[in-house]
C-alpha cells in the first residue's frame, strides 16, 4: 500500500481538500502511525520533527509538506522514529509510512503501514536466535484495515467494555492529535524538541 515516487512521476493535485493546505498529508496520515506507536509503547513525552517540501513541489507552487521524519521519546524510556511521504520519495522501508521502535528487550519495525513487521530480540532474550523474526500481514490494501478497526470498536461497545479501556477511544484520538500538532510545532520552529500537552487523567 502506498507508493514510492519522486520528481519523475510527480503530478500537482488541485483537489480542493488538499490544494493550498501545507499540512494536509501530516494531518491525514500521521495519526495512524502515532496511534500504533503509542499502542505498543505508551504515552509520548517528546517530539522532534523534520519535514520538507521537495523542490518539484516548491517549483509548482504546491504548499504540501509531504516528507516527514519524526523522532519520539516515550514515557517509559522507549525511543522510536517515524518516516512518512506522499509519493515524493522512495524510502527503503516503503509506502506511506513506516516506524521503528527500540527497547531494552528488542526492537521492531513496521513497514509500509501494516504490510510487514520485523522483530529483533535483544541478545540474551529467550527468543533470541541471531535472526530477525519477520511477519507478513498479507494485507496490501489500506482499505482492508477500516472494517477491522470499526468492528473492534463496535465489539467493545457491544460487550460493555469500560470507556477507559475502549480500543480507539476519544482519549486515544486526542493523543494522536497532540502528537501531530507537536510535530507541526517542532517543524515550524526549526526542529526543536516539543513536549506534547499531557492527556487528561482517566476517570473510571
PDB file of C-alpha atoms in Angstrom:
ATOM      1  CA  UNK A   1       0.000   0.000   0.000  1.00  0.00           C
ATOM      2  CA  UNK A   2       1.159   3.491  -0.570  1.00  0.00           C
ATOM      3  CA  UNK A   3       3.619   4.156  -3.318  1.00  0.00           C
ATOM      4  CA  UNK A   4       7.204   5.133  -3.919  1.00  0.00           C
ATOM      5  CA  UNK A   5       7.760   8.228  -6.007  1.00  0.00           C
ATOM      6  CA  UNK A   6       9.894  11.209  -6.818  1.00  0.00           C
ATOM      7  CA  UNK A   7      10.280  14.110  -9.187  1.00  0.00           C
ATOM      8  CA  UNK A   8       9.813  11.987 -12.319  1.00  0.00           C
ATOM      9  CA  UNK A   9       6.224  10.967 -11.582  1.00  0.00           C
ATOM     10  CA  UNK A  10       5.027  13.955  -9.549  1.00  0.00           C
ATOM     11  CA  UNK A  11       1.697  15.463 -10.517  1.00  0.00           C
ATOM     12  CA  UNK A  12       0.279  18.548  -8.813  1.00  0.00           C
ATOM     13  CA  UNK A  13      -3.109  17.700  -7.326  1.00  0.00           C
ATOM     14  CA  UNK A  14      -5.631  20.527  -7.493  1.00  0.00           C
ATOM     15  CA  UNK A  15      -8.106  18.669  -5.271  1.00  0.00           C
ATOM     16  CA  UNK A  16      -9.899  21.292  -3.144  1.00  0.00           C
ATOM     17  CA  UNK A  17      -9.461  19.260   0.045  1.00  0.00           C
ATOM     18  CA  UNK A  18      -5.652  19.326  -0.251  1.00  0.00           C
ATOM     19  CA  UNK A  19      -4.551  22.156  -2.549  1.00  0.00           C
ATOM     20  CA  UNK A  20      -3.303  25.101  -0.519  1.00  0.00           C
ATOM     21  CA  UNK A  21      -3.146  23.201   2.777  1.00  0.00           C
ATOM     22  CA  UNK A  22       0.515  22.704   3.833  1.00  0.00           C
ATOM     23  CA  UNK A  23      -0.271  20.085   6.481  1.00  0.00           C
ATOM     24  CA  UNK A  24      -2.839  18.024   4.597  1.00  0.00           C
ATOM     25  CA  UNK A  25      -0.558  14.980   4.459  1.00  0.00           C
ATOM     26  CA  UNK A  26       0.632  15.392   8.051  1.00  0.00           C
ATOM     27  CA  UNK A  27      -2.905  15.579   9.441  1.00  0.00           C
ATOM     28  CA  UNK A  28      -4.324  12.864   7.187  1.00  0.00           C
ATOM     29  CA  UNK A  29      -1.582  10.265   7.570  1.00  0.00           C
ATOM     30  CA  UNK A  30       0.343  10.642  10.819  1.00  0.00           C
ATOM     31  CA  UNK A  31      -2.445   9.975  13.317  1.00  0.00           C
ATOM     32  CA  UNK A  32      -2.411   6.282  12.360  1.00  0.00           C
ATOM     33  CA  UNK A  33       1.320   5.610  12.965  1.00  0.00           C
ATOM     34  CA  UNK A  34       1.255   7.762  16.104  1.00  0.00           C
ATOM     35  CA  UNK A  35      -1.610   5.613  17.422  1.00  0.00           C
ATOM     36  CA  UNK A  36       0.229   2.392  16.561  1.00  0.00           C
ATOM     37  CA  UNK A  37       3.412   3.549  18.288  1.00  0.00           C
ATOM     38  CA  UNK A  38       1.506   4.658  21.379  1.00  0.00           C
ATOM     39  CA  UNK A  39      -0.340   1.321  21.483  1.00  0.00           C
ATOM     40  CA  UNK A  40       2.950  -0.522  21.872  1.00  0.00           C
ATOM     41  CA  UNK A  41       4.984   1.994  23.873  1.00  0.00           C
ATOM     42  CA  UNK A  42       2.609   4.222  25.819  1.00  0.00           C
ATOM     43  CA  UNK A  43       2.377   7.997  26.006  1.00  0.00           C
ATOM     44  CA  UNK A  44       4.851  10.240  24.187  1.00  0.00           C
ATOM     45  CA  UNK A  45       6.777  12.873  26.157  1.00  0.00           C
ATOM     46  CA  UNK A  46       8.998  14.454  23.480  1.00  0.00           C
ATOM     47  CA  UNK A  47       8.620  15.043  19.734  1.00  0.00           C
ATOM     48  CA  UNK A  48      11.176  16.309  17.232  1.00  0.00           C
ATOM     49  CA  UNK A  49      10.188  16.679  13.588  1.00  0.00           C
ATOM     50  CA  UNK A  50      11.928  17.455  10.330  1.00  0.00           C
ATOM     51  CA  UNK A  51       9.688  17.961   7.319  1.00  0.00           C
ATOM     52  CA  UNK A  52      10.151  19.167   3.782  1.00  0.00           C
ATOM     53  CA  UNK A  53       8.568  20.136   0.504  1.00  0.00           C
ATOM     54  CA  UNK A  54      10.628  18.656  -2.341  1.00  0.00           C
ATOM     55  CA  UNK A  55      11.942  21.125  -4.908  1.00  0.00           C
ATOM     56  CA  UNK A  56       9.423  19.982  -7.508  1.00  0.00           C
ATOM     57  CA  UNK A  57       6.526  20.832  -5.198  1.00  0.00           C
ATOM     58  CA  UNK A  58       8.107  24.199  -4.458  1.00  0.00           C
ATOM     59  CA  UNK A  59       8.582  24.885  -8.157  1.00  0.00           C
ATOM     60  CA  UNK A  60       4.941  24.092  -8.853  1.00  0.00           C
ATOM     61  CA  UNK A  61       3.731  26.299  -6.012  1.00  0.00           C
ATOM     62  CA  UNK A  62       2.470  23.234  -4.151  1.00  0.00           C
ATOM     63  CA  UNK A  63       2.409  24.041  -0.427  1.00  0.00           C
ATOM     64  CA  UNK A  64       2.112  20.476   0.890  1.00  0.00           C
ATOM     65  CA  UNK A  65       4.786  19.446   3.406  1.00  0.00           C
ATOM     66  CA  UNK A  66       4.977  15.908   2.106  1.00  0.00           C
ATOM     67  CA  UNK A  67       8.122  14.255   3.521  1.00  0.00           C
ATOM     68  CA  UNK A  68       8.306  13.744   7.283  1.00  0.00           C
ATOM     69  CA  UNK A  69      10.919  12.347   9.654  1.00  0.00           C
ATOM     70  CA  UNK A  70       9.842  12.382  13.308  1.00  0.00           C
ATOM     71  CA  UNK A  71      11.632  11.200  16.459  1.00  0.00           C
ATOM     72  CA  UNK A  72       9.698  10.300  19.596  1.00  0.00           C
ATOM     73  CA  UNK A  73      10.572   9.639  23.223  1.00  0.00           C
ATOM     74  CA  UNK A  74       8.052   7.750  25.319  1.00  0.00           C
ATOM     75  CA  UNK A  75       7.224   7.980  28.997  1.00  0.00           C
ATOM     76  CA  UNK A  76       8.668   4.508  29.593  1.00  0.00           C
ATOM     77  CA  UNK A  77      12.021   5.489  28.060  1.00  0.00           C
ATOM     78  CA  UNK A  78      11.465   3.843  24.686  1.00  0.00           C
ATOM     79  CA  UNK A  79      12.763   5.651  21.599  1.00  0.00           C
ATOM     80  CA  UNK A  80      11.246   5.498  18.134  1.00  0.00           C
ATOM     81  CA  UNK A  81      11.004   7.224  14.805  1.00  0.00           C
ATOM     82  CA  UNK A  82       8.503   7.599  12.003  1.00  0.00           C
ATOM     83  CA  UNK A  83       9.124   8.108   8.289  1.00  0.00           C
ATOM     84  CA  UNK A  84       6.304   9.254   6.043  1.00  0.00           C
ATOM     85  CA  UNK A  85       5.922  10.524   2.499  1.00  0.00           C
ATOM     86  CA  UNK A  86       3.208  11.165  -0.047  1.00  0.00           C
ATOM     87  CA  UNK A  87       4.633   9.613  -3.183  1.00  0.00           C
ATOM     88  CA  UNK A  88       7.583  12.007  -3.173  1.00  0.00           C
ATOM     89  CA  UNK A  89      10.409   9.687  -2.150  1.00  0.00           C
ATOM     90  CA  UNK A  90      11.500   6.074  -2.414  1.00  0.00           C
ATOM     91  CA  UNK A  91      12.159   5.026   1.168  1.00  0.00           C
ATOM     92  CA  UNK A  92      13.801   1.659   1.672  1.00  0.00           C
ATOM     93  CA  UNK A  93      11.025   0.785   4.126  1.00  0.00           C
ATOM     94  CA  UNK A  94       8.427   1.749   1.546  1.00  0.00           C
ATOM     95  CA  UNK A  95       4.896   3.010   1.467  1.00  0.00           C
ATOM     96  CA  UNK A  96       3.192   5.962   3.079  1.00  0.00           C
ATOM     97  CA  UNK A  97       4.745   5.430   6.493  1.00  0.00           C
ATOM     98  CA  UNK A  98       6.999   3.102   8.450  1.00  0.00           C
ATOM     99  CA  UNK A  99       8.063   3.127  12.101  1.00  0.00           C
ATOM    100  CA  UNK A 100      10.864   1.639  14.193  1.00  0.00           C
ATOM    101  CA  UNK A 101      10.739   1.321  17.984  1.00  0.00           C
ATOM    102  CA  UNK A 102      13.666   0.308  20.165  1.00  0.00           C
ATOM    103  CA  UNK A 103      13.580  -1.067  23.696  1.00  0.00           C
ATOM    104  CA  UNK A 104      15.916  -2.930  26.029  1.00  0.00           C
ATOM    105  CA  UNK A 105      14.472  -6.349  25.151  1.00  0.00           C
ATOM    106  CA  UNK A 106      14.275  -5.895  21.415  1.00  0.00           C
ATOM    107  CA  UNK A 107      13.421  -3.657  18.503  1.00  0.00           C
ATOM    108  CA  UNK A 108      10.686  -3.873  15.916  1.00  0.00           C
ATOM    109  CA  UNK A 109       9.937  -2.158  12.639  1.00  0.00           C
ATOM    110  CA  UNK A 110       6.529  -1.878  10.970  1.00  0.00           C
ATOM    111  CA  UNK A 111       6.946  -1.357   7.245  1.00  0.00           C
ATOM    112  CA  UNK A 112       4.524   0.191   4.813  1.00  0.00           C
ATOM    113  CA  UNK A 113       1.650   0.834   7.228  1.00  0.00           C
ATOM    114  CA  UNK A 114       0.791  -2.746   8.167  1.00  0.00           C
ATOM    115  CA  UNK A 115       2.321  -4.948   5.476  1.00  0.00           C
ATOM    116  CA  UNK A 116       5.353  -6.277   7.354  1.00  0.00           C
ATOM    117  CA  UNK A 117       6.711  -6.431  10.907  1.00  0.00           C
ATOM    118  CA  UNK A 118      10.332  -7.284  11.686  1.00  0.00           C
ATOM    119  CA  UNK A 119      11.367  -8.014  15.278  1.00  0.00           C
ATOM    120  CA  UNK A 120      14.950  -8.203  16.529  1.00  0.00           C
ATOM    121  CA  UNK A 121      15.132  -9.746  20.038  1.00  0.00           C
ATOM    122  CA  UNK A 122      17.976  -8.464  22.199  1.00  0.00           C
ATOM    123  CA  UNK A 123      20.933 -10.822  22.728  1.00  0.00           C
ATOM    124  CA  UNK A 124      20.218 -12.990  25.751  1.00  0.00           C
ATOM    125  CA  UNK A 125      16.442 -12.799  25.330  1.00  0.00           C
ATOM    126  CA  UNK A 126      14.612 -16.166  25.470  1.00  0.00           C
ATOM    127  CA  UNK A 127      13.586 -15.846  21.818  1.00  0.00           C
ATOM    128  CA  UNK A 128      16.982 -14.629  20.561  1.00  0.00           C
ATOM    129  CA  UNK A 129      18.341 -16.694  17.677  1.00  0.00           C
ATOM    130  CA  UNK A 130      20.538 -14.179  15.905  1.00  0.00           C
ATOM    131  CA  UNK A 131      17.970 -13.790  13.151  1.00  0.00           C
ATOM    132  CA  UNK A 132      15.075 -11.328  12.990  1.00  0.00           C
ATOM    133  CA  UNK A 133      11.504 -12.577  13.215  1.00  0.00           C
ATOM    134  CA  UNK A 134       9.609 -11.416  10.121  1.00  0.00           C
ATOM    135  CA  UNK A 135       5.812 -11.423   9.857  1.00  0.00           C
ATOM    136  CA  UNK A 136       3.988 -10.579   6.630  1.00  0.00           C
ATOM    137  CA  UNK A 137       0.392  -9.459   7.230  1.00  0.00           C
ATOM    138  CA  UNK A 138      -0.869 -10.366   3.773  1.00  0.00           C
ATOM    139  CA  UNK A 139      -2.734  -7.050   3.652  1.00  0.00           C
ATOM    140  CA  UNK A 140      -1.693  -4.748   0.821  1.00  0.00           C
ATOM    141  CA  UNK A 141      -4.785  -2.547   0.530  1.00  0.00           C
ATOM    142  CA  UNK A 142      -5.160   0.087   3.239  1.00  0.00           C
ATOM    143  CA  UNK A 143      -8.924  -0.017   2.758  1.00  0.00           C
ATOM    144  CA  UNK A 144      -8.928  -3.514   4.241  1.00  0.00           C
ATOM    145  CA  UNK A 145      -7.973  -2.080   7.617  1.00  0.00           C
ATOM    146  CA  UNK A 146     -11.088   0.071   8.063  1.00  0.00           C
ATOM    147  CA  UNK A 147     -13.555  -2.774   8.749  1.00  0.00           C
ATOM    148  CA  UNK A 148     -11.097  -4.298  11.236  1.00  0.00           C
ATOM    149  CA  UNK A 149     -10.814  -1.069  13.209  1.00  0.00           C
ATOM    150  CA  UNK A 150     -14.522  -0.255  13.077  1.00  0.00           C
ATOM    151  CA  UNK A 151     -15.513  -3.770  14.140  1.00  0.00           C
ATOM    152  CA  UNK A 152     -13.043  -3.689  17.049  1.00  0.00           C
ATOM    153  CA  UNK A 153     -14.690  -0.517  18.335  1.00  0.00           C
ATOM    154  CA  UNK A 154     -18.206  -1.904  17.881  1.00  0.00           C
ATOM    155  CA  UNK A 155     -17.247  -5.143  19.642  1.00  0.00           C
ATOM    156  CA  UNK A 156     -16.073  -3.169  22.663  1.00  0.00           C
ATOM    157  CA  UNK A 157     -19.304  -1.147  22.782  1.00  0.00           C
ATOM    158  CA  UNK A 158     -21.451  -4.272  22.392  1.00  0.00           C
ATOM    159  CA  UNK A 159     -19.526  -6.101  25.105  1.00  0.00           C
ATOM    160  CA  UNK A 160     -19.807  -3.227  27.573  1.00  0.00           C
ATOM    161  CA  UNK A 161     -16.079  -2.594  27.804  1.00  0.00           C
ATOM    162  CA  UNK A 162     -15.378   0.298  30.246  1.00  0.00           C
ATOM    163  CA  UNK A 163     -14.811   3.580  28.442  1.00  0.00           C
ATOM    164  CA  UNK A 164     -11.244   3.903  29.672  1.00  0.00           C
ATOM    165  CA  UNK A 165     -10.432   0.503  28.112  1.00  0.00           C
ATOM    166  CA  UNK A 166     -12.067   1.016  24.709  1.00  0.00           C
ATOM    167  CA  UNK A 167      -9.925   0.380  21.679  1.00  0.00           C
ATOM    168  CA  UNK A 168      -9.736   3.585  19.617  1.00  0.00           C
ATOM    169  CA  UNK A 169     -11.249   5.745  22.354  1.00  0.00           C
ATOM    170  CA  UNK A 170     -11.601   9.511  22.210  1.00  0.00           C
ATOM    171  CA  UNK A 171      -8.592   9.781  24.517  1.00  0.00           C
ATOM    172  CA  UNK A 172      -6.533   7.771  22.026  1.00  0.00           C
ATOM    173  CA  UNK A 173      -7.645  10.109  19.243  1.00  0.00           C
ATOM    174  CA  UNK A 174      -6.703  13.130  21.352  1.00  0.00           C
ATOM    175  CA  UNK A 175      -3.234  11.673  21.897  1.00  0.00           C
ATOM    176  CA  UNK A 176      -2.712  11.300  18.138  1.00  0.00           C
ATOM    177  CA  UNK A 177      -3.812  14.903  17.612  1.00  0.00           C
ATOM    178  CA  UNK A 178      -1.487  16.178  20.347  1.00  0.00           C
ATOM    179  CA  UNK A 179       1.477  14.404  18.763  1.00  0.00           C
ATOM    180  CA  UNK A 180       0.545  15.648  15.289  1.00  0.00           C
ATOM    181  CA  UNK A 181       0.373  19.251  16.480  1.00  0.00           C
ATOM    182  CA  UNK A 182       3.609  18.829  18.436  1.00  0.00           C
ATOM    183  CA  UNK A 183       5.301  17.604  15.241  1.00  0.00           C
ATOM    184  CA  UNK A 184       3.998  20.621  13.317  1.00  0.00           C
ATOM    185  CA  UNK A 185       5.225  22.971  16.055  1.00  0.00           C
ATOM    186  CA  UNK A 186       8.640  21.320  16.052  1.00  0.00           C
ATOM    187  CA  UNK A 187       8.933  21.679  12.280  1.00  0.00           C
ATOM    188  CA  UNK A 188       7.816  25.305  12.301  1.00  0.00           C
ATOM    189  CA  UNK A 189      10.418  26.089  14.974  1.00  0.00           C
ATOM    190  CA  UNK A 190      13.280  24.524  13.025  1.00  0.00           C
ATOM    191  CA  UNK A 191      13.171  21.042  14.528  1.00  0.00           C
ATOM    192  CA  UNK A 192      13.105  21.960  18.206  1.00  0.00           C
ATOM    193  CA  UNK A 193      12.169  19.428  20.865  1.00  0.00           C
ATOM    194  CA  UNK A 194       8.483  19.774  21.777  1.00  0.00           C
ATOM    195  CA  UNK A 195       6.630  18.289  24.736  1.00  0.00           C
ATOM    196  CA  UNK A 196       3.033  17.423  23.790  1.00  0.00           C
ATOM    197  CA  UNK A 197       0.288  18.622  26.107  1.00  0.00           C
ATOM    198  CA  UNK A 198      -0.401  15.959  28.760  1.00  0.00           C
ATOM    199  CA  UNK A 199      -3.540  13.902  28.273  1.00  0.00           C
ATOM    200  CA  UNK A 200      -6.433  14.299  30.712  1.00  0.00           C
ATOM    201  CA  UNK A 201      -6.460  11.798  33.549  1.00  0.00           C
ATOM    202  CA  UNK A 202      -8.630   8.722  33.231  1.00  0.00           C
ATOM    203  CA  UNK A 203     -11.831   8.663  35.244  1.00  0.00           C
ATOM    204  CA  UNK A 204     -13.295   5.249  35.793  1.00  0.00           C
TER     205      UNK A 204
END
